[in-house]
Every structure is written in structure tokens, then in C-alpha cells.
Coordinates of C-alpha atoms in Angstrom, one line a residue:
X26 CA 22.7 -0.4 -21.6
X27 CA 19.7 1.1 -23.5
X28 CA 16.3 -0.4 -22.7
X29 CA 13.4 -0.2 -25.1
X30 CA 9.9 -1.5 -24.2
X31 CA 7.3 -2.0 -26.9
X32 CA 3.7 -2.5 -26.1
X33 CA 0.7 -2.5 -28.3
X34 CA -2.4 -0.7 -27.0
X35 CA -5.7 -0.7 -28.8
X36 CA -8.3 1.8 -27.4
X37 CA -7.2 1.0 -23.8
X38 CA -4.6 2.3 -21.5
X39 CA -1.4 0.7 -20.6
X40 CA -0.6 -0.2 -17.0
X41 CA 2.9 -0.2 -15.5
X42 CA 2.7 -2.0 -12.2
X43 CA 5.2 -2.2 -9.3
X44 CA 2.7 -3.9 -7.0
X45 CA 1.8 -7.4 -8.5
X46 CA -1.6 -7.6 -10.1
X47 CA -1.7 -11.4 -9.8
X48 CA -3.2 -12.8 -6.6
X49 CA -0.6 -15.5 -6.8
X50 CA 2.4 -13.2 -6.8
X51 CA 3.3 -11.0 -3.8
X52 CA 5.7 -8.1 -3.2
X53 CA 8.6 -9.5 -1.2
X54 CA 9.7 -7.2 1.6
X55 CA 12.2 -9.5 3.5
X56 CA 14.5 -11.4 1.2
X57 CA 16.5 -13.6 3.5
X58 CA 14.3 -16.8 3.5
X59 CA 15.3 -17.2 7.2
X60 CA 12.7 -14.8 8.7
X61 CA 10.7 -15.7 11.7
X62 CA 7.4 -15.4 9.9
X63 CA 5.4 -15.0 13.1
X64 CA 7.6 -12.2 14.6
X65 CA 6.9 -9.0 12.6
X66 CA 5.1 -5.7 12.9
X67 CA 4.1 -3.1 10.4
X68 CA 2.8 0.5 10.3
X69 CA 1.8 3.2 7.8
X70 CA 4.7 5.5 6.9
X71 CA 2.4 8.4 6.9
X72 CA 2.9 9.0 3.1
X73 CA 0.8 6.2 1.6
X74 CA 3.4 3.6 2.1
X75 CA 4.2 1.0 4.9
X76 CA 7.2 0.2 7.2
X77 CA 7.7 -3.4 8.3
X78 CA 9.9 -4.8 11.0
X79 CA 10.7 -8.4 11.3
X80 CA 13.2 -10.9 13.0
X81 CA 15.5 -13.1 11.1
X82 CA 18.6 -15.2 11.9
X83 CA 21.0 -14.2 9.0
X84 CA 23.7 -13.2 11.7
X85 CA 23.1 -16.5 13.6
X86 CA 21.0 -14.9 16.4
X87 CA 17.5 -13.5 16.1
X88 CA 17.9 -9.9 14.9
X89 CA 15.4 -7.2 13.9
X90 CA 15.4 -5.5 10.5
X91 CA 13.2 -2.9 8.9
X92 CA 12.1 -2.0 5.3
X93 CA 10.0 0.9 3.9
X94 CA 7.8 0.4 0.9
X95 CA 6.4 3.4 -1.0
X96 CA 2.9 3.7 -2.6
X97 CA 4.2 2.4 -5.9
X98 CA 5.6 -0.8 -4.2
X99 CA 9.3 0.2 -4.3
X100 CA 11.6 -0.8 -1.5
X101 CA 13.1 2.5 -0.3
X102 CA 15.7 1.2 2.2
X103 CA 18.5 -1.4 1.8
X104 CA 17.2 -4.3 -0.3
X105 CA 18.0 -6.7 2.6
X106 CA 16.4 -4.4 5.2
X107 CA 18.0 -2.1 7.8
X108 CA 19.3 -3.5 11.0
X109 CA 17.6 -2.0 14.0
X110 CA 20.0 -2.7 16.8
X111 CA 23.7 -3.3 16.1
X112 CA 24.6 -6.0 18.7
X113 CA 24.7 -9.8 19.0
X114 CA 21.8 -10.1 21.5
X115 CA 18.5 -11.8 20.6
X116 CA 15.8 -9.4 19.7
X117 CA 12.1 -10.1 19.1
X118 CA 8.4 -9.1 19.6
X119 CA 8.6 -5.6 17.8
X120 CA 5.9 -3.0 18.2
X121 CA 6.0 -0.1 15.6
X122 CA 4.4 3.3 15.1
X123 CA 4.9 5.9 12.4
X124 CA 6.7 9.1 13.6
X125 CA 4.6 11.2 11.1
X126 CA 7.7 12.1 9.2
X127 CA 8.2 9.1 7.0
X128 CA 10.1 7.3 9.8
X129 CA 9.2 4.9 12.6
X130 CA 9.4 4.3 16.3
X131 CA 10.2 0.7 17.3
X132 CA 10.1 -0.9 20.7
X133 CA 11.1 -4.6 21.2
X134 CA 12.2 -7.2 23.7
X135 CA 16.0 -7.8 23.9
X136 CA 17.3 -10.9 25.7
X137 CA 19.8 -9.6 28.3
X138 CA 19.7 -12.5 30.7
X139 CA 15.9 -11.8 30.8
X140 CA 13.9 -9.9 28.4
X141 CA 14.3 -6.1 28.7
X142 CA 12.6 -3.5 26.5
X143 CA 14.5 -1.3 24.0
X144 CA 13.5 1.4 21.6
X145 CA 14.7 2.9 18.3
X146 CA 13.7 5.6 15.9
X147 CA 14.4 5.4 12.2
X148 CA 14.0 8.4 9.9
X149 CA 12.5 8.4 6.4
X150 CA 15.9 7.3 5.0
X151 CA 16.3 4.3 7.2
X152 CA 18.9 6.0 9.4
X153 CA 19.0 5.3 13.2
X154 CA 18.2 8.4 15.2
X155 CA 18.8 6.9 18.6
X156 CA 21.8 4.8 19.9
X157 CA 23.0 2.1 17.5
X158 CA 22.0 -0.5 20.0
X159 CA 18.7 1.3 20.8
X160 CA 17.8 3.1 24.1
X161 CA 16.6 1.4 27.2
X162 CA 12.9 1.6 27.8
X163 CA 12.8 -0.7 30.8
X164 CA 15.7 -2.7 32.5
X165 CA 13.9 -4.0 35.6
X166 CA 14.5 -7.5 36.8
X167 CA 13.0 -10.5 35.0
X168 CA 11.1 -10.2 31.8
X169 CA 9.2 -7.3 30.1
X170 CA 7.1 -8.4 27.2
X171 CA 4.3 -7.7 24.7
X172 CA 5.0 -3.9 24.2
X173 CA 2.4 -1.6 22.6
X174 CA 3.0 1.9 21.6
X175 CA 1.0 5.1 20.7
X176 CA 1.9 8.7 20.0
X177 CA 2.1 11.1 22.9
X178 CA 0.9 14.0 20.5
X179 CA 4.2 15.8 21.2
X180 CA 6.7 14.0 19.0
X181 CA 7.3 11.1 21.3
X182 CA 5.6 7.9 22.3
X183 CA 3.9 6.1 25.2
X184 CA 4.7 2.4 25.7
X185 CA 2.9 -0.2 27.7
X186 CA 3.9 -3.8 28.4
X187 CA 3.5 -6.9 30.5
X188 CA 6.0 -7.0 33.4
X189 CA 7.3 -9.9 35.5
X190 CA 9.4 -8.0 38.0
X191 CA 7.1 -8.7 41.0
X192 CA 8.0 -10.8 44.0
X193 CA 9.7 -14.1 42.7
X194 CA 8.1 -13.5 39.3
X195 CA 4.8 -15.0 40.6
X196 CA 2.5 -12.6 38.8
X197 CA 2.7 -10.3 35.8
X198 CA 1.8 -6.6 36.1
X199 CA 1.1 -3.8 33.6
X200 CA 3.5 -0.9 33.2
X201 CA 3.8 2.3 31.1
X202 CA 6.6 4.7 30.2
X203 CA 6.7 7.9 28.0
X204 CA 9.7 8.6 25.8
X205 CA 10.3 11.8 24.0
X206 CA 11.4 12.2 20.3
X207 CA 15.1 11.9 21.2
X208 CA 14.6 8.6 23.1
X209 CA 14.7 10.1 26.6
X210 CA 12.4 8.6 29.2
X211 CA 10.1 11.3 30.8
X212 CA 8.3 9.3 33.5
X213 CA 10.1 7.4 36.4
X214 CA 12.9 4.9 35.4
X215 CA 11.4 1.5 34.4
X216 CA 7.9 2.8 34.2
X217 CA 4.7 3.3 36.2
X218 CA 2.5 0.4 37.3
X219 CA -1.1 1.0 36.2
X220 CA -3.1 -0.8 38.8
X221 CA -3.4 -1.8 42.5
X222 CA -4.5 -5.4 41.8
X223 CA -2.5 -8.2 43.4
X224 CA -2.9 -10.9 40.8
X225 CA -2.1 -11.9 37.2
X226 CA -2.4 -8.9 34.8
X227 CA -1.7 -9.6 31.1
X228 CA -2.1 -8.5 27.6
X229 CA -2.4 -4.6 27.6
X230 CA -3.9 -2.5 24.9
X231 CA -3.4 1.2 24.6
X232 CA -5.0 4.1 22.7
X233 CA -4.5 7.9 22.9
X234 CA -6.9 9.8 25.2
X235 CA -6.9 12.9 22.9
X236 CA -5.0 15.1 25.4
X237 CA -1.4 13.6 25.2
X238 CA -2.2 10.8 27.7
X239 CA -3.4 7.3 27.2
X240 CA -6.2 4.8 28.0
X241 CA -5.4 1.2 28.7
X242 CA -7.2 -2.1 29.0
X243 CA -5.9 -5.5 30.1
X244 CA -7.0 -8.9 31.4
X245 CA -6.9 -9.9 35.1
X246 CA -6.9 -13.6 35.9
X247 CA -10.2 -14.7 37.4
X248 CA -11.8 -11.3 37.4
X249 CA -12.0 -9.9 33.8
X250 CA -11.3 -6.7 31.9
X251 CA -9.8 -3.6 33.6
X252 CA -9.2 -0.1 32.3
X253 CA -6.9 2.7 33.3
X254 CA -6.2 6.3 32.1
X255 CA -2.9 8.2 32.5
X256 CA -2.4 11.9 31.8
X257 CA 0.4 13.6 29.9
X258 CA 2.3 14.0 33.2
X259 CA 2.1 10.4 34.3
X260 CA -0.8 10.7 36.8
X261 CA -3.1 7.8 37.0
X262 CA -6.7 9.2 36.6
X263 CA -8.9 6.1 37.4
X264 CA -7.5 5.1 40.8
X265 CA -6.1 1.6 40.9
X266 CA -7.9 0.7 37.6
X267 CA -11.6 0.3 36.7
X268 CA -13.2 -3.1 36.3
X269 CA -15.0 -2.8 33.0
X270 CA -16.4 -6.2 32.3
X271 CA -18.6 -7.2 35.3
X272 CA -18.9 -10.8 34.3
X273 CA -15.9 -13.1 34.9
X274 CA -14.0 -13.5 31.6
X275 CA -11.1 -16.0 31.1
X276 CA -8.4 -15.5 28.6
X277 CA -10.4 -13.1 26.4
X278 CA -9.5 -11.7 23.0
X279 CA -10.1 -8.0 23.1
X280 CA -9.9 -4.8 21.2
X281 CA -10.3 -1.0 22.1
X282 CA -10.9 2.2 20.2
X283 CA -11.4 5.9 21.1
X284 CA -15.0 7.2 21.6
X285 CA -13.8 10.7 20.5
X286 CA -14.8 12.1 23.9
X287 CA -11.8 11.2 26.1
X288 CA -13.1 7.6 26.7
X289 CA -12.9 4.3 25.0
X290 CA -15.2 1.6 23.5
X291 CA -14.2 -2.0 24.2
X292 CA -15.1 -5.3 22.7
X293 CA -14.0 -8.8 24.0
X294 CA -14.8 -12.5 23.8
X295 CA -13.8 -15.6 25.8
X296 CA -14.9 -17.7 22.9
X297 CA -18.7 -17.7 23.3
X298 CA -20.1 -14.2 22.6
X299 CA -18.9 -10.8 21.7
X300 CA -19.4 -8.3 24.6
X301 CA -19.1 -4.5 24.4
X302 CA -18.8 -1.6 26.8
X303 CA -18.1 2.1 26.6
X304 CA -16.1 3.9 29.3
X305 CA -16.3 7.6 29.5
X306 CA -13.5 10.1 30.3
X307 CA -14.0 9.6 34.0
X308 CA -13.8 5.8 33.8
X309 CA -17.7 5.3 34.3
X310 CA -19.5 2.7 32.4
X311 CA -21.8 4.2 29.7
X312 CA -23.5 1.2 28.1
X313 CA -25.1 -0.3 31.2
X314 CA -24.1 0.2 34.8
X315 CA -24.5 -3.5 35.8
X316 CA -23.8 -5.4 32.6
X317 CA -22.2 -5.0 29.3
X318 CA -23.9 -5.3 25.9
X319 CA -23.8 -8.8 24.3
X320 CA -23.4 -8.1 20.7
X321 CA -24.5 -11.4 19.2
X322 CA -27.6 -13.2 20.3
X323 CA -27.0 -16.0 17.9
X324 CA -26.1 -19.5 19.2
X325 CA -22.6 -20.8 18.7
X326 CA -19.1 -19.3 19.4
X327 CA -18.2 -15.8 18.5
X328 CA -14.6 -14.6 19.1
X329 CA -11.6 -12.6 17.9
X330 CA -13.2 -9.2 17.6
X331 CA -11.3 -6.3 16.0
X332 CA -12.6 -2.8 16.2
X333 CA -12.3 0.6 14.4
X334 CA -13.5 3.9 15.6
X335 CA -16.1 5.5 13.3
X336 CA -14.9 9.1 14.1
X337 CA -18.4 10.0 15.5
X338 CA -18.2 8.4 18.9
X339 CA -19.1 4.9 17.6
X340 CA -17.3 1.9 16.4
X341 CA -17.2 -0.8 13.8
X342 CA -16.4 -4.3 15.0
X343 CA -15.7 -7.4 12.9
X344 CA -15.5 -11.0 14.4
X345 CA -15.1 -14.7 13.7
X346 CA -18.5 -16.4 14.1
X347 CA -19.3 -20.1 14.4
X348 CA -23.1 -19.8 14.6
X349 CA -25.2 -22.9 13.7
X350 CA -24.3 -24.2 10.2
X351 CA -20.6 -23.2 10.5
X352 CA -18.2 -26.2 10.8
X353 CA -15.4 -23.8 10.9
X354 CA -16.1 -20.1 10.8
X355 CA -18.0 -17.2 9.2
X356 CA -17.2 -13.4 9.4
X357 CA -19.7 -10.8 10.6
X358 CA -19.5 -7.0 11.0
X359 CA -21.5 -4.5 13.1
X360 CA -21.6 -0.7 13.5
X361 CA -22.4 0.8 16.9
X362 CA -23.2 4.4 17.6
X363 CA -22.1 6.3 20.7
X364 CA -25.2 5.1 22.6
X365 CA -24.4 1.4 22.1
X366 CA -27.2 1.0 19.5
X367 CA -26.5 -1.5 16.6
X368 CA -27.0 0.4 13.4
X369 CA -27.0 -2.5 11.0
X370 CA -28.7 -5.9 10.8
X371 CA -29.1 -7.4 14.3
X372 CA -26.5 -10.1 14.6
X373 CA -24.2 -8.3 12.1
X374 CA -23.7 -8.1 8.4
X375 CA -22.4 -11.3 6.8
X376 CA -19.0 -10.8 5.2
X377 CA -18.1 -14.4 4.4
X378 CA -19.9 -17.7 5.0
X379 CA -17.7 -20.0 3.0
X380 CA -17.2 -22.1 6.2
X381 CA -13.4 -22.2 6.2
X382 CA -10.8 -21.9 8.8
X383 CA -10.3 -18.1 9.5
X384 CA -7.6 -17.0 12.0
X385 CA -8.2 -13.3 12.3
X386 CA -10.3 -10.8 10.4
X387 CA -9.0 -7.2 10.4
X388 CA -10.6 -3.9 9.6
X389 CA -9.5 -0.5 8.4
X390 CA -11.3 2.7 7.2
X391 CA -11.1 4.3 3.8
X392 CA -11.3 8.2 3.3
X393 CA -14.9 7.8 1.9
X394 CA -16.1 6.1 5.2
X395 CA -16.3 2.7 3.7
X396 CA -14.3 0.0 5.6
X397 CA -12.1 -2.7 4.3
X398 CA -12.2 -6.2 5.9
X399 CA -9.3 -8.6 5.2
X400 CA -9.0 -12.2 6.3
X401 CA -7.3 -15.4 5.5
X402 CA -9.4 -18.5 4.5
X403 CA -8.8 -21.8 2.8
X404 CA -11.8 -22.1 0.4
X405 CA -9.2 -22.4 -2.5
X406 CA -5.7 -22.9 -1.1
X407 CA -4.3 -20.4 1.4
X408 CA -5.4 -16.9 0.3
X409 CA -6.0 -13.5 1.8
X410 CA -9.4 -12.1 0.9
X411 CA -10.6 -8.6 1.0
X412 CA -14.1 -7.0 1.2
X413 CA -15.1 -3.4 1.1
X414 CA -18.3 -2.4 3.0
X415 CA -20.1 0.9 2.0
X416 CA -21.4 3.3 4.7
X417 CA -24.9 1.9 4.2
X418 CA -23.6 -1.6 5.0
X419 CA -23.8 -2.9 1.4
X420 CA -21.0 -4.9 -0.1
X421 CA -18.8 -3.0 -2.5
X422 CA -17.2 -6.2 -4.0
X423 CA -18.9 -9.4 -4.8
X424 CA -20.1 -11.4 -1.8
X425 CA -17.1 -13.3 -0.3
X426 CA -14.6 -10.7 -1.2
X427 CA -11.8 -10.3 -3.7
X428 CA -8.9 -12.9 -3.8
X429 CA -6.0 -10.7 -2.9
X430 CA -2.8 -12.7 -2.1
X431 CA -1.7 -16.2 -1.9
X432 CA 0.4 -17.6 0.9
X433 CA 3.3 -20.1 0.4
X434 CA 2.8 -21.4 4.0
X435 CA 0.3 -20.8 6.8
X436 CA 0.2 -17.1 7.5
X437 CA 0.6 -16.3 11.2
X438 CA -0.5 -12.7 10.9
X439 CA -1.4 -9.8 8.6
X440 CA -1.6 -6.0 9.0
X441 CA -3.7 -3.7 6.8
X442 CA -3.6 0.1 6.1
X443 CA -5.4 2.5 3.8
X444 CA -3.9 5.2 1.6
X445 CA -5.1 8.7 0.8
X446 CA -6.7 7.6 -2.5
X447 CA -8.6 4.9 -0.7
X448 CA -6.5 1.8 -1.5
X449 CA -5.6 -0.9 1.0
X450 CA -2.1 -2.2 1.6
X451 CA -1.9 -5.6 3.4
X452 CA 1.5 -6.8 4.9
X453 CA 1.7 -10.4 5.9
X454 CA 3.9 -13.4 6.6
X455 CA 4.0 -16.5 4.5
X456 CA 5.8 -18.4 7.3
X457 CA 9.3 -17.5 5.9
X458 CA 9.3 -14.0 4.5
X459 CA 7.3 -10.8 4.9
X460 CA 5.3 -9.9 1.9
X461 CA 2.7 -7.2 0.8
X462 CA -0.1 -6.6 -1.6
X463 CA -2.1 -3.5 -2.7
X464 CA -5.8 -3.5 -3.6
X465 CA -7.6 -0.5 -5.1
X466 CA -11.1 0.8 -4.2
X467 CA -12.5 -0.9 -7.4
X468 CA -11.0 -4.3 -6.2
X469 CA -8.1 -4.3 -8.7
X470 CA -4.6 -5.2 -7.7
X471 CA -1.3 -3.5 -8.3
X472 CA 0.0 0.0 -9.0
X473 CA -1.4 1.6 -12.1
X474 CA 0.3 4.4 -14.1
X475 CA -1.7 5.0 -17.4
X476 CA -0.4 6.1 -20.8
X477 CA -3.3 6.9 -23.1
X478 CA -2.6 5.9 -26.7
X479 CA -4.1 3.9 -29.6
X480 CA -1.0 3.0 -31.5
X481 CA 2.3 1.2 -31.2
X482 CA 4.3 3.2 -28.6
X483 CA 7.9 3.1 -27.5
X484 CA 8.5 3.8 -23.8
X485 CA 11.6 5.9 -23.6
X486 CA 13.0 8.7 -21.5
X487 CA 12.4 8.6 -17.8
X488 CA 10.0 8.9 -14.8
X489 CA 10.3 11.4 -12.1
X490 CA 8.7 10.5 -8.8
X491 CA 7.3 12.5 -6.0
X492 CA 9.9 13.3 -3.3
X493 CA 9.5 11.6 0.0
X494 CA 8.9 12.7 2.7
X495 CA 7.0 15.6 1.5
X496 CA 6.7 18.1 3.3
X497 CA 10.2 17.6 4.6
X498 CA 12.9 19.0 7.0
X499 CA 15.6 19.2 6.0
X500 CA 16.3 16.1 4.0
X501 CA 14.2 14.4 1.3
X502 CA 14.7 11.7 -1.4
X503 CA 14.2 12.5 -5.0
X504 CA 13.9 9.4 -7.1
X505 CA 13.9 9.0 -10.9
X506 CA 14.1 6.2 -13.5
X507 CA 15.9 6.3 -16.8
X508 CA 14.8 3.9 -19.4
X509 CA 18.0 4.6 -21.5
X510 CA 21.3 6.3 -21.0
X511 CA 21.2 10.1 -21.2
X512 CA 22.7 13.4 -20.1
X513 CA 20.9 14.3 -16.9
X514 CA 20.4 17.5 -15.0
X515 CA 18.4 17.6 -11.7
X516 CA 17.9 21.2 -10.5
X517 CA 16.0 22.8 -7.7
X518 CA 14.2 26.2 -8.2
X519 CA 12.3 28.4 -5.8
X520 CA 8.8 29.7 -6.3
X521 CA 10.0 32.7 -8.3
X522 CA 11.8 30.3 -10.8
X523 CA 15.2 31.2 -9.5
X524 CA 17.7 28.3 -9.7
X525 CA 19.0 27.5 -6.2
X526 CA 20.9 24.3 -6.6
X527 CA 21.9 21.8 -9.3
X528 CA 22.0 18.3 -7.7
X529 CA 23.0 16.2 -10.7
X530 CA 24.7 17.2 -13.9
X531 CA 26.3 14.2 -15.6
X532 CA 25.7 11.4 -18.1
X533 CA 23.9 8.4 -16.4
X534 CA 23.2 4.9 -17.6
X535 CA 19.6 3.5 -17.5
X536 CA 18.3 2.5 -14.2
X537 CA 16.8 3.6 -10.9
X538 CA 18.3 6.6 -9.0
X539 CA 17.6 8.0 -5.6
X540 CA 19.2 11.3 -4.6
X541 CA 19.2 12.8 -1.1
X542 CA 18.5 16.6 -1.2
X543 CA 19.6 18.5 2.0
X544 CA 17.9 21.8 2.4
X545 CA 19.3 22.7 5.7
X546 CA 20.6 26.0 4.3
X547 CA 17.3 27.0 2.7
X548 CA 14.2 28.7 4.1
X549 CA 10.8 27.2 4.5
X550 CA 8.7 27.3 1.3
X551 CA 7.6 25.8 -1.9
X552 CA 10.3 24.5 -4.3
X553 CA 10.3 22.7 -7.7
X554 CA 12.8 20.1 -8.8
X555 CA 13.3 19.6 -12.5
X556 CA 14.8 16.6 -14.3
X557 CA 16.1 17.2 -17.9
X558 CA 17.4 14.4 -20.2
X559 CA 18.4 14.5 -23.8
X560 CA 14.9 14.9 -25.1
X561 CA 12.5 15.4 -22.1
X562 CA 11.9 17.6 -19.1
X563 CA 9.7 17.0 -16.0
X564 CA 9.1 18.9 -12.9
X565 CA 7.5 18.3 -9.5
X566 CA 6.7 20.4 -6.4
X567 CA 8.1 19.9 -2.9
X568 CA 7.5 21.7 0.4
X569 CA 10.2 22.5 3.0
X570 CA 8.8 23.1 6.5
X571 CA 11.1 24.1 9.3

């Protein structure tokens, strides 16, 4: 069927949006309405989009599914999501990481009598690269939970988790395993224990050490925060673990980022103050030998810190703050240099003081060194709000932020990512389904494609999108959209202009088309793909890297 769209434009540009531009309307990623809204994870796809993994019960038991969203807000995989593990066992608590090629690594807990850890890798097309049911990460007795993953800088991943295999399950310990790009475990079966403590060890965090290994932090009952480093060969570098917080800390919220020198910067709170410490590459404390830095000297409770490395050895940290005058919570932000000096206003820069319930403020960095802060508050219904802070600590948007997305129910969590052009994508749960929203550097919402004209125009013909992934090896997806039926030719040319393959040569109805181009028989290099319809031609460049 032929589709014609008429739009009047008067001295302005026309915007076609895939991402919703209305704060009350969100992009729906999961469409089952039976999702476990609290049990999801998300990561960048490495190409200005995102990949989300969630649990739902459409099969009767809790099963994990994945979806990829491109930078224009299009769902690239099956509209209902791609199943991660083809079996009938309960799966939950996913951790995810981009594989750098448009795909994703996933580690999760699978209920096999007790909770064991499994892993899967999906490519850019949503195809499983490991076993259909996933590969075993740890099958030790009792439960393994709360997995976290990072890249090993060699195509694989390093995973850490809380482990209850100890005597009679009395205490939890912290373990680690490294898995290569093919899903094969590199270190000893069921992992390496990170510490020599004999007590309750929980809630590990992990970051790359810059040399193929990893740095960890975790909480020890009755003692406080401990750290450990492991090299690329699985050798523990800091003995049985280093005590990093010298003051007893109970059930802390904590966050850790790289110091760009083989060490780490940590922030934590037990609900009263935000403390900070830097650990160098040898495990020594940098910001005070006998005590950590207390970030906020203001009375009242400060908690839930989230940090972001500044790329110069320092860090940004955002937190929830109930200083005097706050019946619920405010949000503050601070910037530390590598020496532990506070670079902005003592006590932090105020992000929001609307005195509403705020679960968790998050932070991410834009290419221009500004930072985005996103949080949920209830000043007017249940909305996600966003603020952008310039490198000089000034507010880029109006004070209080931009109303970004409305939730249907209480949001249990949200994740945020930045794109190459400086936009922010938020992925969140509304309590039932997984949804997303995109905000641009100027604070506007939606995806904008402009058509400059000052008259009545008729949108006809087609749109040819950039292939993904790009660069690629050996497969990539070429997507195009026809607004009306047409004869279509989709052809690939080399750099000299020689035709090397015709992919499509037929008449097609209006609609959205996705074609997989397999270049396994072609050499690395720059290629062009050209789409011809009855009255238009458009070309784009793609790069094959083998």
C-alpha cells in the first residue's frame, strides 16, 4: 500500500522522531506486560545504541530476554526480545557488557537446585554465540549470586560474584573467573577466592586495572571495605585483600572507578556521610594513611554515591543528601582531582533541592567533558529528570533539570549512557515493562531528522540507514525504509566503483526492511552500498575489518 505524508513547514525544519519527544510517552523495549521490572540490566551497544536484558514469565517460569535499540530508537532484534537461554530453568539477576562489536556478554543466575552462574554472548544480530543454554561460569555447591562483569581487554570478560559454597553456607565469599570470547573458562574451575578473611563478604564491585586484570572492592561484615587486585594470569596482587576503609562501616552503599594509574578511587556511605579513598597500583592508601576523606561536612544523612572517572586521575561523585531542610532528599555533585582535593563548591554543587523522594541518582560523561545526572523524583507524579553539568560546574539546563520520562509505576532502577554526539539514553523499568528515552545535549527529547523546506512537501521515496555494526566482520545489517511501493536495487561497490554484489533486485511494498550482508568472501576495506528506487538513489559507506 502506498503511504503519503503531508506536512506544512513554515520557515522551520520538520522533525521525524523514532524516540518519543513527549516526556509522558516512552519507547517500549519489552512488550510482554509480564516483565519483572526490578530484574533487568542494560549496556551500550558500542554504536550509539543500547542493549537491555530482562526477566519475564511468558513461558511460565522466569526467563531472560534481550533487545537491541539503535540510535534512532528502532528495535533491532525480534520485537518480543531474543531468549538468552533455551531451557525451562528459572533465570534472573543478569549482568551485561558490550562486546565492542554490537553484541553483548551476559552473566546470570540460573536456578539448578541452587543458584549457579551461566554466561552467554549475543552478536550484533541477536544470535547466540555460545551454547543455547549458556555456558557454565560456576557450578559450585550452594548459591552464587550478584555477578558483575568487565572486559579482559582481550575479547573476553572477567566476572566476580558473591559465593555461598563455604562450610554449611555460613558465610559468603567473593570469587572471580575469566572467560574468553568463546565462553571457555581460563582460570581454575569455579573461580578464585579473592580474600583470606573468615567472615561475611558481600556485594563485590569490579573495574579494569588497565593491564588485562581487575580491581575489586567488597564489604566485610563488622570490618568495612576491602580491595583486591588480580592480574591477567589470575594471580592475586594484594595478598589476602587490603582493608581500605579504616572506620567500621555497616551495610554500605559503594562505588569505585579507575584512577588511570593502575589503582582505584572509592566512595561509600553507611547512611550518614560520603567517604572517599584512593588506592594506588600496589594497594596502598593515597588519600590519608590513617583515615579516609569525608566528602560532606554538612549535618544530616548523605548516601547512595555513584562515581564517574574524569579521565585525568580524579572522579566525579553524585549522591543523595538529606542535609538540614530536606524532609526527603536533595542531590549534590562533587569533582575530585587525583590528590583528593574537592574542585568545586565545598559540600558539593546542588543538582536538585525539590525535597522529594529520590531512590538513586546516576552519572555519565559526555564527549565534551560535561556530565549528565539522571534521577527519579516525585515533584510532579513519577518522572525521570536529567541535568547536564558543564566542566566549570555550571548547570547547562535550568535548575532542577529537564523532565525526561514518566513512569507508569514505581521505577526500581534505571541505567544511563551517552552517545558519540553527546546525547543521553536512559533505560528503565516502570514496574512492568522495560522502557527507554533519549535526551539531546540541548535538553530536547526524541530523534531528529531535519528536512529544510518552506513549502508544502510530500514525503515520498525512502530512507537508507547506516549499516550496523560498522566497521563489521563479516556480517552487517543494512536497513532501509520505503514510504511507497517501488522497484528496488540494493548494490554493493568497492572503493574503485566496481559492482561486487547485488543484494536486492525486486519490487517491494512500502515498509521497513533489514538485509544481512555477509562479506566473508571479500577483503578488508571501504565499500559503498547504494539503494535505487523508481525515482531516487542514495548511498552510504561501510568498512569491513578482518
